[in-house]
mmCIF file of C-alpha atoms and ligand atoms in Angstrom:
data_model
loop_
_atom_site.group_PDB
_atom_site.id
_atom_site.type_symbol
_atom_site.label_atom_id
_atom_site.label_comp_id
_atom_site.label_asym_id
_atom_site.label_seq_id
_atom_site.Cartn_x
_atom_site.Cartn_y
_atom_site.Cartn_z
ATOM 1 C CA UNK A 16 16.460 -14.239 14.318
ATOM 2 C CA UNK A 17 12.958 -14.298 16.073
ATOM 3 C CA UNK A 18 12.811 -14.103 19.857
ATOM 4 C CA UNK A 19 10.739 -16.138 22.319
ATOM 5 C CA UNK A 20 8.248 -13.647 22.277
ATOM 6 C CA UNK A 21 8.079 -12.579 18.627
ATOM 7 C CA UNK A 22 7.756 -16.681 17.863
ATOM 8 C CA UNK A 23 4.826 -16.578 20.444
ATOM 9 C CA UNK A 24 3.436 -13.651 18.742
ATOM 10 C CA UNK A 25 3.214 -15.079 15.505
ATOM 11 C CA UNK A 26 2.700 -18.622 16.094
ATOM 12 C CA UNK A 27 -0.699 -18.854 13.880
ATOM 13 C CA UNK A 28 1.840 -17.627 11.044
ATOM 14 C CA UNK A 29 4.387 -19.243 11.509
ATOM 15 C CA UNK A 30 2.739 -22.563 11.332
ATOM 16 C CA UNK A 31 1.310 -21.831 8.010
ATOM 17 C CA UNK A 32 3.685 -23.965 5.476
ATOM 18 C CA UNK A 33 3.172 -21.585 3.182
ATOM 19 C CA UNK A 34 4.563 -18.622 5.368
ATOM 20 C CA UNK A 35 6.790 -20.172 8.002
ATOM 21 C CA UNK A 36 10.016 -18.778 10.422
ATOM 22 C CA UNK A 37 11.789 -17.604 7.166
ATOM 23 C CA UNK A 38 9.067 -15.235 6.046
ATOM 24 C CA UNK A 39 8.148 -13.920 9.502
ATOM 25 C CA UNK A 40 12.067 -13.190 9.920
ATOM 26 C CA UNK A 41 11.900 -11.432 6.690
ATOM 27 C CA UNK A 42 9.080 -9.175 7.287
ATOM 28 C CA UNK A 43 10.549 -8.518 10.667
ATOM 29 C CA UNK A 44 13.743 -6.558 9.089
ATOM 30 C CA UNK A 45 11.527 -5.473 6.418
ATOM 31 C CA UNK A 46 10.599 -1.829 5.433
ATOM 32 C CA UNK A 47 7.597 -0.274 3.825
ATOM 33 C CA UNK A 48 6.770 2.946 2.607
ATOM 34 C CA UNK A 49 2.933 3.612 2.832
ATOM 35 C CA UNK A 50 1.934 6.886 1.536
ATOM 36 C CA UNK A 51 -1.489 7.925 2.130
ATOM 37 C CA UNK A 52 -2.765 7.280 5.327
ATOM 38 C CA UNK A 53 -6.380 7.268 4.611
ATOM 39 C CA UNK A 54 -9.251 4.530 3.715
ATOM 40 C CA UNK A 55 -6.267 2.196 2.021
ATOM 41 C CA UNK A 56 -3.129 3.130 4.507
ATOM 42 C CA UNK A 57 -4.903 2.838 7.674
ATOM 43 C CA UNK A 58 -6.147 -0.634 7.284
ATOM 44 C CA UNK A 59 -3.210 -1.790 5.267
ATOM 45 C CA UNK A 60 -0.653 -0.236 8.240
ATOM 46 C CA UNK A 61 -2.612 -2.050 10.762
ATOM 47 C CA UNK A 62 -2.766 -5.619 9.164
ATOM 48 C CA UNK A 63 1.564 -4.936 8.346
ATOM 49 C CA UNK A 64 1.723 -3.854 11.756
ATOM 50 C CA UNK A 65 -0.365 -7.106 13.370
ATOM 51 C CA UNK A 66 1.382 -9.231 10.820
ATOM 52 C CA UNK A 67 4.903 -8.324 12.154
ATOM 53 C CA UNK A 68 6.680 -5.807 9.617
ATOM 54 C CA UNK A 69 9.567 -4.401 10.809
ATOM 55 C CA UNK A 70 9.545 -0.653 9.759
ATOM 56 C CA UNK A 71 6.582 1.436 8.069
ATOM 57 C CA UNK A 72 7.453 5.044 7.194
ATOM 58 C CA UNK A 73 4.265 6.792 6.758
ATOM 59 C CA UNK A 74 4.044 9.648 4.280
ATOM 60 C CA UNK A 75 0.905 12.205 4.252
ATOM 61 C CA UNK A 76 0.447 15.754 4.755
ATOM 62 C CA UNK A 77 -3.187 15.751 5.510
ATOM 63 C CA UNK A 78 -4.970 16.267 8.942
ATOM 64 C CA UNK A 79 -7.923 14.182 10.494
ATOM 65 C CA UNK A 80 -11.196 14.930 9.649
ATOM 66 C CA UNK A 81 -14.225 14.172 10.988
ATOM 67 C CA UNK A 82 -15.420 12.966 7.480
ATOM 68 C CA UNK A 83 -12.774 10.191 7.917
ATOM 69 C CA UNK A 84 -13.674 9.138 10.263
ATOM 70 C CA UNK A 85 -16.275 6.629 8.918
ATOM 71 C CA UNK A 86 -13.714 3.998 7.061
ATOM 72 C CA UNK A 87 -10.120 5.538 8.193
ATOM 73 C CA UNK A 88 -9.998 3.482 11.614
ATOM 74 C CA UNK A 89 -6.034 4.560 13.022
ATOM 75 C CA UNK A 90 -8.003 7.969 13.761
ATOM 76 C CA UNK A 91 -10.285 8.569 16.383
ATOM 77 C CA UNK A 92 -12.629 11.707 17.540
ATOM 78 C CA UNK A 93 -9.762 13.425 19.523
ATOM 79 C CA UNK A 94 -7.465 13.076 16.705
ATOM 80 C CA UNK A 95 -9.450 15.527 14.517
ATOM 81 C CA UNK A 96 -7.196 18.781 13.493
ATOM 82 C CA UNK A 97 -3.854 16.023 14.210
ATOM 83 C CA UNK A 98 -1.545 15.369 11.159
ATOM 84 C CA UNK A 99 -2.814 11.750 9.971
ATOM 85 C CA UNK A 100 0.626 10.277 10.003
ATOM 86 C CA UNK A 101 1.179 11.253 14.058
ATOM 87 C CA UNK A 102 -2.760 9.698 14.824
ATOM 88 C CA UNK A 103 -1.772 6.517 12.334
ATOM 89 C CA UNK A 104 1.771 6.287 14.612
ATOM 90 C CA UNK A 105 0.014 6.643 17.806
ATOM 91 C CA UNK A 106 -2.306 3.775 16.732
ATOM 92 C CA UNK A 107 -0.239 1.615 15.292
ATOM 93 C CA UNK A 108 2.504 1.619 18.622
ATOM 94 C CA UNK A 109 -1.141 0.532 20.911
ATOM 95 C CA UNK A 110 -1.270 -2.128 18.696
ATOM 96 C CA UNK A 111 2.826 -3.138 18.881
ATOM 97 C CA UNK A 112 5.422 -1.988 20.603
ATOM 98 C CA UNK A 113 8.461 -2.887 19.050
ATOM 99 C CA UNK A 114 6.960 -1.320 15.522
ATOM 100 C CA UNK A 115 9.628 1.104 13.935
ATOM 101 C CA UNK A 116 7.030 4.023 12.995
ATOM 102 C CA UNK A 117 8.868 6.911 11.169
ATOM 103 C CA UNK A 118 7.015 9.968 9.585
ATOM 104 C CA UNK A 119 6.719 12.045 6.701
ATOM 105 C CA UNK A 120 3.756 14.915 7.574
ATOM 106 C CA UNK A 121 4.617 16.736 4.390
ATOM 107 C CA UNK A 122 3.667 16.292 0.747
ATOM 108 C CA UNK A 123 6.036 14.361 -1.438
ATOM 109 C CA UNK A 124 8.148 15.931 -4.045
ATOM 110 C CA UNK A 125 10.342 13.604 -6.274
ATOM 111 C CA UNK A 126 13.423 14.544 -4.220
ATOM 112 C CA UNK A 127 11.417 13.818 -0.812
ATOM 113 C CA UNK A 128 10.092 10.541 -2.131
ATOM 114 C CA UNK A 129 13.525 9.275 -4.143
ATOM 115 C CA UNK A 130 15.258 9.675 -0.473
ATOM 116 C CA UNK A 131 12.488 7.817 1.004
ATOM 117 C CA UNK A 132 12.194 5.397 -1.097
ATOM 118 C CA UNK A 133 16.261 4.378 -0.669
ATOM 119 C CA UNK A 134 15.364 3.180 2.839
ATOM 120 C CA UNK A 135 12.733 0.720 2.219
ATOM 121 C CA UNK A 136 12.156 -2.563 0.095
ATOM 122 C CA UNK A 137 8.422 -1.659 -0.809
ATOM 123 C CA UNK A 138 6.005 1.161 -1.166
ATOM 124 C CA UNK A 139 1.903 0.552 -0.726
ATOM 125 C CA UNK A 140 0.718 3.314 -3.081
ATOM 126 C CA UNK A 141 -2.751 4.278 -0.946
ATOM 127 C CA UNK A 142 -3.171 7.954 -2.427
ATOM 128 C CA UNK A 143 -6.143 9.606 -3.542
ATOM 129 C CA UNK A 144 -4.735 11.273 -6.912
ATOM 130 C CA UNK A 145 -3.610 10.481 -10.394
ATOM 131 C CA UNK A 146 -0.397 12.942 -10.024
ATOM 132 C CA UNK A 147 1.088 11.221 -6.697
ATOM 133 C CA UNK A 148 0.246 7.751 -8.060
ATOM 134 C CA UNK A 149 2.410 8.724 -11.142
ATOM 135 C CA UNK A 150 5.380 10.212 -9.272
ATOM 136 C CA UNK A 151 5.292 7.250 -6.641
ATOM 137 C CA UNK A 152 5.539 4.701 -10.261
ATOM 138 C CA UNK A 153 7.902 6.653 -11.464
ATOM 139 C CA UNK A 154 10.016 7.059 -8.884
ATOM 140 C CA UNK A 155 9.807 3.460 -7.984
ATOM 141 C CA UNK A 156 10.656 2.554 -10.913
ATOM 142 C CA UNK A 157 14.043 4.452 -11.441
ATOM 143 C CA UNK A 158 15.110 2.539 -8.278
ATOM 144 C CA UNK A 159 13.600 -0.402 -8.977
ATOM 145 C CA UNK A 160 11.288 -0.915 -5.490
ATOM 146 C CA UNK A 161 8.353 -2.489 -5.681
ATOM 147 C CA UNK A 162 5.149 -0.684 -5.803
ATOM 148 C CA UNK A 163 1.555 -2.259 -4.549
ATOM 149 C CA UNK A 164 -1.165 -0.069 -5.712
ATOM 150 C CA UNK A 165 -4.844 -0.418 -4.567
ATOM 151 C CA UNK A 166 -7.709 1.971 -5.468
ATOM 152 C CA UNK A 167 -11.770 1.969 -3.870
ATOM 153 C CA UNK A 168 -14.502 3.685 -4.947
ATOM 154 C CA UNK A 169 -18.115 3.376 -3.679
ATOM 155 C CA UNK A 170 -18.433 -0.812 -3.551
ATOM 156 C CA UNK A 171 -15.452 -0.806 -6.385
ATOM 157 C CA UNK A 172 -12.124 -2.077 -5.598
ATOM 158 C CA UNK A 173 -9.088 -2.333 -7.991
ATOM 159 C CA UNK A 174 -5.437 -3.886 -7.010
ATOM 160 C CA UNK A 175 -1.955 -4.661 -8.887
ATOM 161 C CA UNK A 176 1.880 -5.185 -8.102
ATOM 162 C CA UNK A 177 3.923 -2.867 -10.549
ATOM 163 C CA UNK A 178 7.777 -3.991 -9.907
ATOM 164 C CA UNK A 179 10.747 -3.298 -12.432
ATOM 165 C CA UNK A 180 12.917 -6.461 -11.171
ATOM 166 C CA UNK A 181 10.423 -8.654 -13.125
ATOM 167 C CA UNK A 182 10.480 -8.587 -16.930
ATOM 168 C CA UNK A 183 6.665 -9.209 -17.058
ATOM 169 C CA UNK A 184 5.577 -6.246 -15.239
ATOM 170 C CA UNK A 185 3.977 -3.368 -16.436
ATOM 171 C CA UNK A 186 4.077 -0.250 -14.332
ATOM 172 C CA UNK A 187 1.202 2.514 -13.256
ATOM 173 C CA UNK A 188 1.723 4.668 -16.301
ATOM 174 C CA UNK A 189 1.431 1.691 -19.053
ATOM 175 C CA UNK A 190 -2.190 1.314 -17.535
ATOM 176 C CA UNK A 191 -3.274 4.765 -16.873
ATOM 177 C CA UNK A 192 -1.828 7.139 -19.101
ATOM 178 C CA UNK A 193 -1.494 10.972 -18.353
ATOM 179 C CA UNK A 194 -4.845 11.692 -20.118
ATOM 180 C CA UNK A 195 -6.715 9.719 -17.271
ATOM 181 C CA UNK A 196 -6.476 12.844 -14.640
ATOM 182 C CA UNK A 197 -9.909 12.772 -14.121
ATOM 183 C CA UNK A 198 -10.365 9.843 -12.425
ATOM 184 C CA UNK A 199 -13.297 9.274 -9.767
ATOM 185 C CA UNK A 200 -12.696 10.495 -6.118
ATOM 186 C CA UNK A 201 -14.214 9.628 -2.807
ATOM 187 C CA UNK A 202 -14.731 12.873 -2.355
ATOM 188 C CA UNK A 203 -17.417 13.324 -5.366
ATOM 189 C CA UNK A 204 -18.664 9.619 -5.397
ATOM 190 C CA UNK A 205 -18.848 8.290 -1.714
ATOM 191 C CA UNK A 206 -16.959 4.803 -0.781
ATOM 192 C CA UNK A 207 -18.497 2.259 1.858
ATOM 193 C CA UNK A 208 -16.439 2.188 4.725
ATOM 194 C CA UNK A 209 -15.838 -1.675 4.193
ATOM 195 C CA UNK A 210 -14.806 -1.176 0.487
ATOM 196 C CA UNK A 211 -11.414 0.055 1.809
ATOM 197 C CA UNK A 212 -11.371 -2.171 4.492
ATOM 198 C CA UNK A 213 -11.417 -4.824 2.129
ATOM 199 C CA UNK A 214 -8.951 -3.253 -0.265
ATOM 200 C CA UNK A 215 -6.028 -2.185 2.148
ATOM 201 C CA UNK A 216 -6.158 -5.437 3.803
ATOM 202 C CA UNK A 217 -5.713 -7.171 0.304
ATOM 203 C CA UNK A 218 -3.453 -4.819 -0.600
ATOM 204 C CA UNK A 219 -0.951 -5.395 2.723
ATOM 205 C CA UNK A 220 -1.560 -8.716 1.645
ATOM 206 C CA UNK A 221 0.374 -8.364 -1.496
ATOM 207 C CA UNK A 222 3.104 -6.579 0.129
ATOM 208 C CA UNK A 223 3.371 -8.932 2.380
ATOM 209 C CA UNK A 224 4.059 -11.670 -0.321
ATOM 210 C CA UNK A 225 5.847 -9.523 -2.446
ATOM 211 C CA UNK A 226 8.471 -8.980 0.842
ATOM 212 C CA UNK A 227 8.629 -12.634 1.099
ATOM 213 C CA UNK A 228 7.907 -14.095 -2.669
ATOM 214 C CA UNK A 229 5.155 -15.823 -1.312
ATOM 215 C CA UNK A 230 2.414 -17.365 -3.487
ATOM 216 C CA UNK A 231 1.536 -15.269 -6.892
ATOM 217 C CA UNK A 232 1.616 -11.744 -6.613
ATOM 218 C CA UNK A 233 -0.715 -9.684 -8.977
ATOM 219 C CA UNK A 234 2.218 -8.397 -10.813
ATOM 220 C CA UNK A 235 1.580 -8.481 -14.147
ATOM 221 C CA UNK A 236 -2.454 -8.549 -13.753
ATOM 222 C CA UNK A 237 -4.735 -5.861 -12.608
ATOM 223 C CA UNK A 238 -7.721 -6.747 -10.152
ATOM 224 C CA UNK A 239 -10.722 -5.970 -10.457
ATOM 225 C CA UNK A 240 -13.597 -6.114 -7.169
ATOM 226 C CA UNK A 241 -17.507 -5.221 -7.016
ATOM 227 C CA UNK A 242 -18.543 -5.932 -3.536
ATOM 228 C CA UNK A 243 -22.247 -4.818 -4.337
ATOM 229 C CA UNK A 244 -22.214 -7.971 -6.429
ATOM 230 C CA UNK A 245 -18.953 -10.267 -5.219
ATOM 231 C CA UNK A 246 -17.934 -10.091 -8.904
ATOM 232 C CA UNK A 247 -13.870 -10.607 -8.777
ATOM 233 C CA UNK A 248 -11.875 -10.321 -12.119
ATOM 234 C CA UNK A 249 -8.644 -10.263 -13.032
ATOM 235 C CA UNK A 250 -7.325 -8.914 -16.236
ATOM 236 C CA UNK A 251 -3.906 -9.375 -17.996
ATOM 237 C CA UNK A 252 -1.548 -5.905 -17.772
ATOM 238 C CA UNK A 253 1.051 -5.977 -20.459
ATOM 239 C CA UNK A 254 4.229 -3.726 -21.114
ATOM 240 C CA UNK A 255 3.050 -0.866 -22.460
ATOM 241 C CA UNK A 256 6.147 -0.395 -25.074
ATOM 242 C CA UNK A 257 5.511 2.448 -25.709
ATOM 243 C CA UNK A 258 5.363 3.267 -22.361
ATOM 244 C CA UNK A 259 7.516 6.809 -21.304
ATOM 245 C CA UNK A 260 8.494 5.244 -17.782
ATOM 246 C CA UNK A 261 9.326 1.862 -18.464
ATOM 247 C CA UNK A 262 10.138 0.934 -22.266
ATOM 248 C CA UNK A 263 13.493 0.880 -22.955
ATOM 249 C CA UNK A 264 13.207 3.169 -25.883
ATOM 250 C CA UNK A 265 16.103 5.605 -25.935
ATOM 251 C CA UNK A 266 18.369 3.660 -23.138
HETATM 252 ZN ZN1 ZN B 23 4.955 1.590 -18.130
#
């Protein structure tokens, strides 16, 4: 149930047919894990956190920087040297109050993520790396939560909805197997400060749908943005079934 305040709060929402007092009352007892807190999490943590979730549990063992600071707007210049997760937090209870903000300032091993993943209903994959993307899927997976991955690179964008309650849905690994470890990083190729802007807002997006089976999700379908040219494309992910995380082979 919504109080007076909460159905004040969200009015603009709420009057959307397409969203109304059931979906807001879902997202308010809903949970999300975000891990990564950087260009992806912040933005996507602040639009979940304006958009009512109930409970984010924010995982990342980094510090601010003052190279962040150009893109990664839940840290400011006094924040620099803080754990991300504790500067995220802070921002995140200016914006809302009655948030639930729990942390995780350490870097996720399968048993750390497995327990955090039990006590939400999502996880926003907003990492920088190939081998936390594929513990996150597999993880996931194996307990059957929901995973809404977004990527950004320089003006380049890329977005999907991996999720093992849905028989059309491939997961991380079926796209990018192992081989693909040396993917492209901010850190050697640059990324416009509104590229992940753009991203983690389209990513919270699709969580918040996902929470509330609202609309089409991209599960099933990977997409694909160039801001430099407003070029969107979306491209069919099958089953990989060969896949070692989620074909059945051997079960
Ligand atoms: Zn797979």
């Amino acid at each position: 149930m919504l109080t007076d305040d909460q159905l004040l709060r969200y009015h603009r929402q709420i009057l959307l047919p397409t969203w109304d007092i059931a979906a807001q009352s879902q997202i308010a007892s809903a949970s999300v894990l975000v891990v990564g807190l950087g260009g992806l999490g912040c933005p996507l943590a602040q639009q979940l956190t304006l958009a009512g979730i109930g409970r984010l549990l924010l995982a990342d063992f980094d510090r601010v920087e003052l190279s962040n600071l150009q893109r990664q707007m839940l840290h400011h210049d006094a924040d620099i040297g803080r754990f991300k997760v504790e500067s995220a937090r802070d921002s995140l209870l200016a914006l809302r109050a009655d948030v639930v903000i729990d942390i995780l300032p350490e870097r996720m091993d399968e048993a750390r993520l497995m327990q955090a993943l039990a006590s939400v209903d999502a996880v926003a994959d907003c990492c920088d790396n190939f081998a936390t993307r594929e513990l996150i899927n597999r993880c996931a997976w194996a307990l059957k939560k929901p995973v809404i991955s977004a990527a950004a690179i320089a003006w380049q964008g890329q977005l999907s909805v991996f999720d093992a309650t849905q028989a059309e849905s491939a997961c991380y690994r079926c796209l990018y197997p192992e081989s693909d470890d040396a993917a492209l990083t901010c850190n050697d190729n640059g990324v416009m400060t509104t590229t992940v802007a753009v991203m983690g807002s389209w990513q919270a997006q699709e969580v918040l749908k996902v929470l509330t089976k609202t609309g089409e999700s991209l599960c099933g379908q990977l997409l694909l943005w160039d801001g430099r040219v407003n070029e969107v494309r979306r491209v069919r992910t099958p089953r990989d079934p060969a896949c070692p995380v989620c074909s059945n082979q051997g079960d």
